[in-house]
Coordinates of C-alpha atoms in Angstrom, one line a residue:
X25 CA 28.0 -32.7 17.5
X26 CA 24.8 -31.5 15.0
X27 CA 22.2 -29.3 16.2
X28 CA 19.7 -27.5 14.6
X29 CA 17.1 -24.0 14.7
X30 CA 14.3 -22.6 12.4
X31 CA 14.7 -19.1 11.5
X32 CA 13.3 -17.2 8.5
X33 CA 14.4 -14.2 6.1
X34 CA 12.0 -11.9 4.2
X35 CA 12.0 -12.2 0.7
X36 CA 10.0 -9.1 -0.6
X37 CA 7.0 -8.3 1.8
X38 CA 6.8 -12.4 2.4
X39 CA 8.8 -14.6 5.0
X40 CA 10.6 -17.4 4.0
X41 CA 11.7 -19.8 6.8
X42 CA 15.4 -20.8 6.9
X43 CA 16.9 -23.7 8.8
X44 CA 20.2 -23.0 11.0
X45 CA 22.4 -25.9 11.2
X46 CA 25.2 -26.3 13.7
X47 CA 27.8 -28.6 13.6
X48 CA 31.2 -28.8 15.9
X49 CA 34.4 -30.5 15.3
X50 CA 37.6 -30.9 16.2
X51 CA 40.1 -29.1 14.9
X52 CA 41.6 -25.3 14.9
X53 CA 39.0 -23.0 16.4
X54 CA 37.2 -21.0 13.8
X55 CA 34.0 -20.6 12.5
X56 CA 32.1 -20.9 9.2
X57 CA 28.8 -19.8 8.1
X58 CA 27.8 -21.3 4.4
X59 CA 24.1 -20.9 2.4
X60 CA 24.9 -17.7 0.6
X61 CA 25.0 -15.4 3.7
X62 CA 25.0 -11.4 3.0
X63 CA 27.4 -9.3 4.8
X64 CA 24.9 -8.6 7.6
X65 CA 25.1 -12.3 8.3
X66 CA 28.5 -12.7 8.2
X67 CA 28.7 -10.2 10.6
X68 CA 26.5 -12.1 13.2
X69 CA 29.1 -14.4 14.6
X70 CA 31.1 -11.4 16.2
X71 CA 27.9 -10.1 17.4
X72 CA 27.3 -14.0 18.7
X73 CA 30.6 -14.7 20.1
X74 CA 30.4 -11.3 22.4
X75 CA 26.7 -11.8 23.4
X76 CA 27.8 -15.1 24.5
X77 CA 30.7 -14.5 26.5
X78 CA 29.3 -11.4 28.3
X79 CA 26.1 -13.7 29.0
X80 CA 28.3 -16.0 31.1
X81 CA 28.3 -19.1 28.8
X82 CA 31.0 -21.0 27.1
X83 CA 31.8 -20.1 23.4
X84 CA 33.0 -23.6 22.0
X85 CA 36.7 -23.4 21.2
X86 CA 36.2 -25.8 18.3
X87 CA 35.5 -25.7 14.5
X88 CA 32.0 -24.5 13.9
X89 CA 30.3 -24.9 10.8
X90 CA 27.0 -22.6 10.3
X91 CA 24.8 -23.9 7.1
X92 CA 22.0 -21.9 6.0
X93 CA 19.5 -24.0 4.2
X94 CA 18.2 -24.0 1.2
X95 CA 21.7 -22.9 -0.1
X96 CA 21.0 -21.6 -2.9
X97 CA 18.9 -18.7 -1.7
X98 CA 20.7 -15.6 -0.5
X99 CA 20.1 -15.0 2.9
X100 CA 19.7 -11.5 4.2
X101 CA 19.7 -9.1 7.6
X102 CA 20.2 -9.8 11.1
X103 CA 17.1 -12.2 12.2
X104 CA 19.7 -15.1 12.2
X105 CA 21.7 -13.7 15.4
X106 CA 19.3 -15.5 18.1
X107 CA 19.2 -19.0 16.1
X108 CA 23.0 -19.1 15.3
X109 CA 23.9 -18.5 19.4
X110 CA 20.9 -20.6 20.7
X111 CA 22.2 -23.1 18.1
X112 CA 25.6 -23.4 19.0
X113 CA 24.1 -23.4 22.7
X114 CA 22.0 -26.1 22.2
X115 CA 24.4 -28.4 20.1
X116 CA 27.4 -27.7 22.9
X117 CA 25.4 -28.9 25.3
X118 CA 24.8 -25.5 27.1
X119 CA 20.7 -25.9 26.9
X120 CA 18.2 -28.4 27.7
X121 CA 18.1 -30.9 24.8
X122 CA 14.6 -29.9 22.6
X123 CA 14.6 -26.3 23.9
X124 CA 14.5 -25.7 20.1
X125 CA 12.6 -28.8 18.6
X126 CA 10.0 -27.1 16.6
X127 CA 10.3 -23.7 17.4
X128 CA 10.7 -20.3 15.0
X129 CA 13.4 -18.5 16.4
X130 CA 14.2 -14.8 15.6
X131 CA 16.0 -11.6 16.9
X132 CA 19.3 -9.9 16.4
X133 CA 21.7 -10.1 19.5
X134 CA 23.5 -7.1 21.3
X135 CA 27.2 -7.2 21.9
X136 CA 25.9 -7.7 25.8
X137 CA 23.2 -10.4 25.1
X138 CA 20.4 -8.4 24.5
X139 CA 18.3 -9.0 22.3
X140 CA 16.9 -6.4 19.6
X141 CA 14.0 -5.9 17.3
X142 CA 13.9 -7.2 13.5
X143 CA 11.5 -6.0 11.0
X144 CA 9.6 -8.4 9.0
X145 CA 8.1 -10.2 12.1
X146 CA 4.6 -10.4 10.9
X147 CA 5.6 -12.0 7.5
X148 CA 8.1 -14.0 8.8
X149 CA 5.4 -15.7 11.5
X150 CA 2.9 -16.0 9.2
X151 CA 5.0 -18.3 7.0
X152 CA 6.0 -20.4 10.2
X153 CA 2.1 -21.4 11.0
X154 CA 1.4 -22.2 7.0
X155 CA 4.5 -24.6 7.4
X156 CA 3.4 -26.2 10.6
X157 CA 5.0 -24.2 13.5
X158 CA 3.4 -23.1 16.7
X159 CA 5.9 -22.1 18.6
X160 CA 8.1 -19.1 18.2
X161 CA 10.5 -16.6 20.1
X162 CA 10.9 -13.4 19.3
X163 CA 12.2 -10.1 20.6
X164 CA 10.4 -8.5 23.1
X165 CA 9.4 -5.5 21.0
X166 CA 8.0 -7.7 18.5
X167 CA 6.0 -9.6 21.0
X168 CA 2.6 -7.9 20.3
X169 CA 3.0 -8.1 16.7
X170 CA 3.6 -11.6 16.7
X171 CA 0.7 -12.1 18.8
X172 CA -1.5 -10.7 15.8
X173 CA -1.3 -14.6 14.2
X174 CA -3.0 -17.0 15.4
X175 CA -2.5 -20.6 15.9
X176 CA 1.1 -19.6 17.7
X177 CA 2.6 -19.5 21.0
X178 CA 4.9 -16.9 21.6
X179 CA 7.7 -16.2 23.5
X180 CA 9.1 -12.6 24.2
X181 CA 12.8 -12.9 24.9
X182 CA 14.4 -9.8 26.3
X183 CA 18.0 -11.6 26.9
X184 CA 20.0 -14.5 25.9
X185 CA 21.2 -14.6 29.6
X186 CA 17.4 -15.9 30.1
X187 CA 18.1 -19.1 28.2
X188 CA 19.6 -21.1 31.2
X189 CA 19.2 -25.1 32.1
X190 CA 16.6 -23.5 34.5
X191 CA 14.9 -21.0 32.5
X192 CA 11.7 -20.7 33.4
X193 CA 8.3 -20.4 30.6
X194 CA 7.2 -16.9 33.0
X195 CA 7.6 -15.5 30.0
X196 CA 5.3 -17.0 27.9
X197 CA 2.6 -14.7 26.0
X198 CA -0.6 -17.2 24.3
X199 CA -1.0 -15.1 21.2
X200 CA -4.4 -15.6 19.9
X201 CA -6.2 -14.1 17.0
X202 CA -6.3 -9.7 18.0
X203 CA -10.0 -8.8 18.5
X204 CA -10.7 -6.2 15.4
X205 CA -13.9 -3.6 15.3
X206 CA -13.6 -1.9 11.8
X207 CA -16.2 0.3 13.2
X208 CA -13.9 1.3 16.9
X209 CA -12.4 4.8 17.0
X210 CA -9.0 3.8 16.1
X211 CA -10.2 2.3 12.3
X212 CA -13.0 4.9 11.8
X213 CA -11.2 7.1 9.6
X214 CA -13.1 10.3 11.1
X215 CA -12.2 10.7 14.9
X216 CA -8.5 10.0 14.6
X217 CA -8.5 13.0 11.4
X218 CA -7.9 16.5 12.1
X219 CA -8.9 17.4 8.2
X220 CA -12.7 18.0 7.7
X221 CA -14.2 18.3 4.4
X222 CA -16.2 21.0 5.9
X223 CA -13.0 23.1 6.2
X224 CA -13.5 23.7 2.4
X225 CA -16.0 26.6 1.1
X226 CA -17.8 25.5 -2.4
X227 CA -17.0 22.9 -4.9
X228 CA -19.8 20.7 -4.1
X229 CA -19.2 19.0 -7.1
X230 CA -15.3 18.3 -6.6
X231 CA -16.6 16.7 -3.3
X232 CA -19.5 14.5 -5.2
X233 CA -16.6 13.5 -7.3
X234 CA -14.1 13.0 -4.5
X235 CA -17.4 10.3 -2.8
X236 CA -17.4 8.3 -6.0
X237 CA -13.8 8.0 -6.1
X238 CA -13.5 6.5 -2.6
X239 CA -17.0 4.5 -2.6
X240 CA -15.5 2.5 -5.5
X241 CA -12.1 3.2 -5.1
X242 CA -11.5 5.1 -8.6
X243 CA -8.8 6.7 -9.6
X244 CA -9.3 10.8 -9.8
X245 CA -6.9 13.5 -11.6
X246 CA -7.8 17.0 -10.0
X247 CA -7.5 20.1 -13.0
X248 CA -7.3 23.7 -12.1
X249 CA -5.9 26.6 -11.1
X250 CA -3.5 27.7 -8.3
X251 CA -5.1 27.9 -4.9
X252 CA -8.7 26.2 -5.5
X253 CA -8.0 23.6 -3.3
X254 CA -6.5 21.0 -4.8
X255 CA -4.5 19.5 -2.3
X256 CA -7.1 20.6 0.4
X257 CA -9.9 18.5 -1.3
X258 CA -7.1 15.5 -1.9
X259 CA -5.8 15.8 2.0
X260 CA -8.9 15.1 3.0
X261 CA -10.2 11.8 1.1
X262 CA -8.8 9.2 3.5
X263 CA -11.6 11.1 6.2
X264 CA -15.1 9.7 3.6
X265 CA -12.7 6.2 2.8
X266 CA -14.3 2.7 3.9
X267 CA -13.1 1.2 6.9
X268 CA -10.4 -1.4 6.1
X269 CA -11.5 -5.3 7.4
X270 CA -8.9 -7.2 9.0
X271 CA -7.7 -8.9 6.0
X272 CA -6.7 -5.5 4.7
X273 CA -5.5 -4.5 8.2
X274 CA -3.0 -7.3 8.0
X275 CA -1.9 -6.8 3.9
X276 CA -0.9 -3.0 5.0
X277 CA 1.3 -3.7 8.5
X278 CA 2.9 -6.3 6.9
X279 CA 4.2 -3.6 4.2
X280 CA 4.9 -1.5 7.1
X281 CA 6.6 -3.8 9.2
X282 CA 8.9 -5.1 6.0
X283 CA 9.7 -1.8 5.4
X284 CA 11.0 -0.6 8.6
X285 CA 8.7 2.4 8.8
X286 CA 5.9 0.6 11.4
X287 CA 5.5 3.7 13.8
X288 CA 4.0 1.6 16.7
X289 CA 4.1 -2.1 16.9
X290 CA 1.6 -2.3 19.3
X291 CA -1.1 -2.4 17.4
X292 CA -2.3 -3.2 13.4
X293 CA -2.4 -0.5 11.4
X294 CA -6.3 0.4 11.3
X295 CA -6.4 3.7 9.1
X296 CA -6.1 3.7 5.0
X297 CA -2.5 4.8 4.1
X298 CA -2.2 8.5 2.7
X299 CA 1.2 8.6 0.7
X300 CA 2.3 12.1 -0.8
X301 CA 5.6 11.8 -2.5
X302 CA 7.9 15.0 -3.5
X303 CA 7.6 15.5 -7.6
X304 CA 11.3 15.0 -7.3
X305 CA 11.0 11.6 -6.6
X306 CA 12.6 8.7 -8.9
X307 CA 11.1 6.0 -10.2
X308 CA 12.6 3.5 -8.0
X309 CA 11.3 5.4 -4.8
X310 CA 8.2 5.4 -6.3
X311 CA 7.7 1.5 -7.0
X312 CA 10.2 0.4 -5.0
X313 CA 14.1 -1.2 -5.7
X314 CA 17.2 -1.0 -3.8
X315 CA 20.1 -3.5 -4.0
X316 CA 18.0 -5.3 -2.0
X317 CA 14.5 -4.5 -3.1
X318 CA 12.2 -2.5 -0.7
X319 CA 8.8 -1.3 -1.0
X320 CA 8.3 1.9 -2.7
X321 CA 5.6 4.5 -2.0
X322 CA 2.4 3.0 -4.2
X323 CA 3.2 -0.1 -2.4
X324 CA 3.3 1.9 1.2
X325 CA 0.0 3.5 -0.2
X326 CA -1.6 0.3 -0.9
X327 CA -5.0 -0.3 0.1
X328 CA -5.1 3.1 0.6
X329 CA -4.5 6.4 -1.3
X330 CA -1.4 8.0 -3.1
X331 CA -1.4 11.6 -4.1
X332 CA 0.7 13.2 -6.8
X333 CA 0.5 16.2 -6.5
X334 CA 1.4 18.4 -9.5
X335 CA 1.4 16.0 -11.7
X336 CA 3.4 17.1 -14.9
X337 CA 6.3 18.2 -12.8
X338 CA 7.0 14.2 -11.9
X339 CA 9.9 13.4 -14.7
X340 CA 8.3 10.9 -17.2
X341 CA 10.3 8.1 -16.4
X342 CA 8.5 7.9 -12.9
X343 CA 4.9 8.2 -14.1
X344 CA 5.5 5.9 -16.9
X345 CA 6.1 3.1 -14.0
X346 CA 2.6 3.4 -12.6
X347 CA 0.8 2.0 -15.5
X348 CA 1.4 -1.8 -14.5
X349 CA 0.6 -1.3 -11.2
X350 CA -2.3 0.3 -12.0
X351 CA -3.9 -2.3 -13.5
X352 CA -2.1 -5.6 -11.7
X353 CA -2.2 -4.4 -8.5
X354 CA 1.5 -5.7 -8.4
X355 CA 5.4 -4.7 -8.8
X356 CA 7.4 -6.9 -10.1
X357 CA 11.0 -5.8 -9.4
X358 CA 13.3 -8.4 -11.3
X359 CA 17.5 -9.1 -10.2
X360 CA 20.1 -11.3 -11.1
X361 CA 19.3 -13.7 -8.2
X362 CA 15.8 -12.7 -7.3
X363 CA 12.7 -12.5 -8.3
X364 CA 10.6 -9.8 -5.7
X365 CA 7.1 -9.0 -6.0
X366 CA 5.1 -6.5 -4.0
X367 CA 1.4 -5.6 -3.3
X368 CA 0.2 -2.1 -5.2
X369 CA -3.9 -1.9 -4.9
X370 CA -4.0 2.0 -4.7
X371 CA -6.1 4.8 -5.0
X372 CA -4.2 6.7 -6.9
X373 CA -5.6 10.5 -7.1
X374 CA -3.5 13.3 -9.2
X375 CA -3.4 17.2 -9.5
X376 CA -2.3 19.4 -12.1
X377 CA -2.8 22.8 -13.5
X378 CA -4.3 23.3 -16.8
X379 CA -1.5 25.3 -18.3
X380 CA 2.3 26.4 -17.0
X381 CA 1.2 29.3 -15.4
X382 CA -1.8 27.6 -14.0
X383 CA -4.4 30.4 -15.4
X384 CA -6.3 29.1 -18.0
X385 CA -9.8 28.3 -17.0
X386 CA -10.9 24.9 -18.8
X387 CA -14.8 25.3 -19.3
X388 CA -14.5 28.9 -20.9
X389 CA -15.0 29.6 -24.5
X390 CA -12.3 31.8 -24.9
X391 CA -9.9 30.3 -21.3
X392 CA -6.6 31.7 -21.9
X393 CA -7.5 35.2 -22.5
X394 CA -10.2 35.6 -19.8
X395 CA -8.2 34.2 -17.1
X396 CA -5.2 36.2 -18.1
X397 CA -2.7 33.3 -18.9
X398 CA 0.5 34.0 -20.7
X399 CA 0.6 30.6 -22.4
X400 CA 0.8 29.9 -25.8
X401 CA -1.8 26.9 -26.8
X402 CA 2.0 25.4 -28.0
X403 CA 2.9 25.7 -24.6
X404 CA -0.1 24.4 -23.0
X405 CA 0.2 21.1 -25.4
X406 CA 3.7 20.7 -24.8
X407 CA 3.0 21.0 -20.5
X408 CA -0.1 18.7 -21.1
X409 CA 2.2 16.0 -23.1
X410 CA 4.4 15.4 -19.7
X411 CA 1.7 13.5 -18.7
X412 CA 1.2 10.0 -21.5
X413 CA -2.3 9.6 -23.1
X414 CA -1.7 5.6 -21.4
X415 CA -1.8 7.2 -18.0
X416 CA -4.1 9.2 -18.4
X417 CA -6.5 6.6 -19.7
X418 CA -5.7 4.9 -16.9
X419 CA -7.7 7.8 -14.3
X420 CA -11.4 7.3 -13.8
X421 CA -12.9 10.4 -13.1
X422 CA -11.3 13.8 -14.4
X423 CA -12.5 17.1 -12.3
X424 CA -12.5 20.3 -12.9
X425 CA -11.5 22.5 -9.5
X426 CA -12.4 26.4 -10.6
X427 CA -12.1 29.3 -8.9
X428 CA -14.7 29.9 -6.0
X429 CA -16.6 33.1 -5.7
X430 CA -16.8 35.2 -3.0
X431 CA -19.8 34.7 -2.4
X432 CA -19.3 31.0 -1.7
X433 CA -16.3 32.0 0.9
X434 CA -18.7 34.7 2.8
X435 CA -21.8 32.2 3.2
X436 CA -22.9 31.4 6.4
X437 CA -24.3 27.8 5.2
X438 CA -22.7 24.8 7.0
X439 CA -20.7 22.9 4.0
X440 CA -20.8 18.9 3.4
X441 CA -18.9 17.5 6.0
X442 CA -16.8 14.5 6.2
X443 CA -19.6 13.0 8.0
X444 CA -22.2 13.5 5.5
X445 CA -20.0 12.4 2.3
X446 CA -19.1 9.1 4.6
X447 CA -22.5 7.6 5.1
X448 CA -23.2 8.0 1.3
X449 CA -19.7 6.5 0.9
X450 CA -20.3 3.6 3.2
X451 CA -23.9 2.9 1.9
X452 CA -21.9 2.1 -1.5
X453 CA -19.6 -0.4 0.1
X454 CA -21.8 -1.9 1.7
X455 CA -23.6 -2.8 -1.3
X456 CA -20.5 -3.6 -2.7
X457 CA -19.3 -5.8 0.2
X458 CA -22.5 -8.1 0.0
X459 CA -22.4 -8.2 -3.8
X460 CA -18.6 -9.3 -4.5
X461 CA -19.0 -11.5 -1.5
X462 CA -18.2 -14.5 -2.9
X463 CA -15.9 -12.9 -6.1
X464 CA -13.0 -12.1 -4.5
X465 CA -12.8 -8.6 -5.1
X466 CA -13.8 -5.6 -2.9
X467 CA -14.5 -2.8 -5.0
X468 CA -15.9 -1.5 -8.4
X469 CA -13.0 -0.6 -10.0
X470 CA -11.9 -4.1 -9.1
X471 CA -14.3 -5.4 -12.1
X472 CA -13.2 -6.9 -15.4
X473 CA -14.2 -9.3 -17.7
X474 CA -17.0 -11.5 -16.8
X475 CA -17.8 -9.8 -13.7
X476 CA -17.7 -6.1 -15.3
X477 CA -20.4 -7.6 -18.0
X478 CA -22.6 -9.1 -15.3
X479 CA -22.9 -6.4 -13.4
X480 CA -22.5 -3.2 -15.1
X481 CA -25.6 -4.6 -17.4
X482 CA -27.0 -1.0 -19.4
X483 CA -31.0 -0.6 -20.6
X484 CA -31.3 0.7 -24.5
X485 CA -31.3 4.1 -23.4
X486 CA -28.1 4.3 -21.6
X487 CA -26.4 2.0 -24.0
X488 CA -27.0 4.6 -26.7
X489 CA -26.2 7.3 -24.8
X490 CA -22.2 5.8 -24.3
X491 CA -22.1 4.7 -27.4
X492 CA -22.7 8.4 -28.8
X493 CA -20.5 9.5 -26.5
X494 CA -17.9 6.7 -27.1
X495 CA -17.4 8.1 -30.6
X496 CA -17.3 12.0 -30.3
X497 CA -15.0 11.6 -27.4
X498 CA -12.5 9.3 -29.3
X499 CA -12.3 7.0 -26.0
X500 CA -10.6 3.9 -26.1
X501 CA -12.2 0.6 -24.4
X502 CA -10.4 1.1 -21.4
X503 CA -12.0 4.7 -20.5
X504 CA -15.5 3.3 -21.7
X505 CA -15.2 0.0 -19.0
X506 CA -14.0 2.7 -16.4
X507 CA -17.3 5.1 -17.4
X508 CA -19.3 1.3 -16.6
X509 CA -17.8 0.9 -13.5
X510 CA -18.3 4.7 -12.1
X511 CA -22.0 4.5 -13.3
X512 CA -22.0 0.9 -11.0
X513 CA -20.5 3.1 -8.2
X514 CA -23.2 6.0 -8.7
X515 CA -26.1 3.9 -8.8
X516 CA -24.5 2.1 -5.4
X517 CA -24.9 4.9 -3.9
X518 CA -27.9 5.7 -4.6
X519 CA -28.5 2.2 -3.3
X520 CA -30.2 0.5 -6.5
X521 CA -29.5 -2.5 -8.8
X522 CA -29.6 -1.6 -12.3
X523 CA -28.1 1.1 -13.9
X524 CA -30.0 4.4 -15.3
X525 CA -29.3 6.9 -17.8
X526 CA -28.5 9.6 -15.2
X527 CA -26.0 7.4 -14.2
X528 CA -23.5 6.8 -17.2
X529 CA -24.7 10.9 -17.7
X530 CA -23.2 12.0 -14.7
X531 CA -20.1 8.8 -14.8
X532 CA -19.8 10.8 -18.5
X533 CA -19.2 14.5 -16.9
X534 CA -16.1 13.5 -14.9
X535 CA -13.9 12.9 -18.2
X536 CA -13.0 16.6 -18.6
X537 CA -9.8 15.5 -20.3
X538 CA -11.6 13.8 -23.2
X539 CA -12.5 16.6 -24.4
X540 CA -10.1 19.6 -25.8
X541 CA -9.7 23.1 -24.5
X542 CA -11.5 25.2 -27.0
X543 CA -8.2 27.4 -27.9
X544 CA -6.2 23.9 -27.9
X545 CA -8.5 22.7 -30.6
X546 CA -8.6 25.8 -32.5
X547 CA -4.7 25.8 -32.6
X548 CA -4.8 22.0 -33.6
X549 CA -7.2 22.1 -36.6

């Protein structure tokens, strides 16, 4: 007797459907599961054998052989508990013949029959419906995040004791396509912050940095000293960043749901991601790896924003990792048998102090002595050389964060508010939106090549200007096509087409990190 069930694995953040044969035989009872099953799978036909017997059906006192196909792809966690039992169900005559003639079927059983959720669900669906399947059944949990594909009918199974000769379709959810409103409350990115950008006094020029960097989705590195608000002003960016569409919506709660860390499956996840990883972190938390590869942290920050905060104090094998992603968008995470690759489009924003003690003062003249650091300029090269000259090419925009007066802290003036440093955000991305409509891309810093020449087109003036600056600065091409495409996300802002000297000016000022600390150079030469 041969019968048969789809199920699927995930491989990475994607599904991959697998196809559960059954066969029975005579012989000595026992049972055999072949297709390069993990031990998690292995496992499953204790879990199966109880879950059937306390469910009150028959568990076939024959020889059962379990294939997994394609056999030679290694099959992993415990989505395969529901398909082996309703499997050996259907082929020992236990169910109504077709119950599972083109269905998905996944869940991991209970030693009593019920029937648990899996993570993954939303990948693992969405490759059923590219490969022709409409129908699946799924955990009850997972019901409303299954539902979030369309072109499926879903069933949300609670119990295996529900899968009787007479079980009834009451059960039934029609999943359709999830109505999404980038603009409702839950994806607005304001009302559901406590943070307000008007909870910080001063740097009014951190903060017209900090609207550049999310209107085109730059990368920012944050320099100064202790206590000016560094991680305050960083806290707060996901508050000004553009709603994410639907497509987006669905990229990020796959990642969540693959990961295991999907807080509430009831609905997508509607907000940017904020991730803000301990310095102590290794390089393998950070991109992701495991003996079975799981996302790391810039791919749980993707589409949205990942803060480093104290930069330097990151060991140099972790921070060296980032540069691919940075510019791919991708991990690639090689093994012996596998091949995993995982989404990484981050806004990757950075803090550091300017020297050990965090003292020095950039701008001044004379910066170590007036603040009072205790730094050598050796020392202040050696702390600065943590961080590689690649990675740092890598960040757009460079800010200094100084001191505020008292006077700024005692001033009775109502400071820019999330609010007003949103509608100058969204009137770039809208721009954006309409312009790279039919490119593929969503943002500024998304440009390269052809598209970075056609639209970040310069006049004489401005052309000049860069080039001067190109040379005294010692910048490499990289930093000059990133000064291009922060001038593109200045003058979107300002809502006009072509770009003006002011522009590339100001996209020129936020590359503090070009240019040496006076007692640096001194010490140097």
């Amino acid at each position: 007797m041969y019968g048969k069930a789809i199920s699927a694995c995930l491989h990475g953040v994607e599904g991959r459907l697998i196809e559960v044969e059954v066969d029975l035989s005579n012989g000595l009872p026992q049972v055999n599961i072949v297709g390069l099953p993990d031990n998690a799978v292995k496992e499953s036909i204790e879990r199966v054998r109880a879950a059937i017997k306390n469910c009150g059906f028959t568990f076939p006192l024959q020889r059962i052989t379990v294939n997994m196909a394609p056999a030679d792809f290694r099959k992993e966690g415990s989505a395969f508990d529901l398909a082996i039992a309703l499997g050996i169900l259907a082929t020992s005559g236990q169910l109504e013949p077709g119950t599972l003639e083109g269905a998905l079927v996944i869940g991991e059983l209970s030693l009593d029959g019920s029937i648990r959720p899996v993570p993954g669900v939303l990948s693992m669906i969405e490759s059923a419906v590219k490969g022709g399947i409409s129908r699946v059944i799924v955990p009850a949990d997972n019901a409303e995040e299954a539902g979030w594909i369309s072109g499926c009918t879903v069933r949300a199974a609670k119990h295996l004791a529900e899968w009787s000769r007479t079980a009834a379709s009451d059960s039934v959810l029609l999943a359709g396509k999830p109505a999404f409103s980038p603009s409702s409350p839950a994806s607005s990115g304001i009302d559901g912050y406590a943070e307000d950008y008007a909870d910080v006094r001063g740097q009014n020029h951190v903060k017209r940095a900090l609207m550049i960097s999310a209107a085109g989705m730059h990368n920012l590195m944050l320099v100064g000293p202790p206590g000016t608000g560094k991680t305050m002003l960083a806290k707060r960016l996901p508050t000004i960043l553009p709603p994410m569409d639907e497509r987006e919506s669905l990229e990020v709660t796959k990642i969540y749901s693959v990961s295991g860390k999907f807080a509430d499956r009831r609905q997508l996840v509607r907000v940017r991601p904020f991730r803000m990883p301990h310095h102590s972190i290794s390089a393998a938390g950070l991109v992701g790896g495991g003996g079975i590869p799981k996302p790391g942290e810039i791919s749980l920050a993707h589409r949205g924003v990942l803060f480093l905060d104290e930069l330097p104090e990151f060991s140099r094998a972790a921070l060296e990792v980032l540069r691919q992603p940075m510019e791919d968008r991708w991990v690639t995470i090689g093994r012996a048998k596998a091949v995993y690759r995982f989404p990484a489009h981050f806004l990757l924003v950075a803090s550091m102090n300017p020297c050990p003690c965090g003292l020095s003062q950039w701008g001044t003249d004379n910066g170590l002595e007036e603040a009072g650091c205790i730094c050598s300029p050796l020392k202040v090269i050696q702390y600065r050389s943590r961080i590689s000259g690649p990675l740092l090419d890598r960040m757009d925009l460079h800010v200094e964060v100084p001191r505020v007066p008292y006077s700024q802290l005692s001033l009775q003036v109502s400071p820019l508010s999330s609010q007003d440093m949103r509608e100058a955000v969204e009137v770039a991305h809208r721009v954006q939106l309409q312009r790279y409509r039919q490119s593929g891309i969503l943002f500024n810093s998304e440009l390269s090549g052809r598209l970075l020449r056609e639209w970040c087109r310069l006049d004489a003036e401005s052309s000049s200007l860069l080039e001067k600056s190109f040379h005294s600065l010692g910048m490499s091409v990289r930093a000059h096509d990133r000064i291009l495409k922060i001038a593109r996300t200045i003058a979107d802002m300002e809502a006009v087409s072509d770009i003006a000297i002011q522009h590339v000016a100001e996209a020129l000022q936020y590359r503090c990190l070009d240019k040496k600390h006076p007692a640096l150079a001194s010490f140097q030469a």
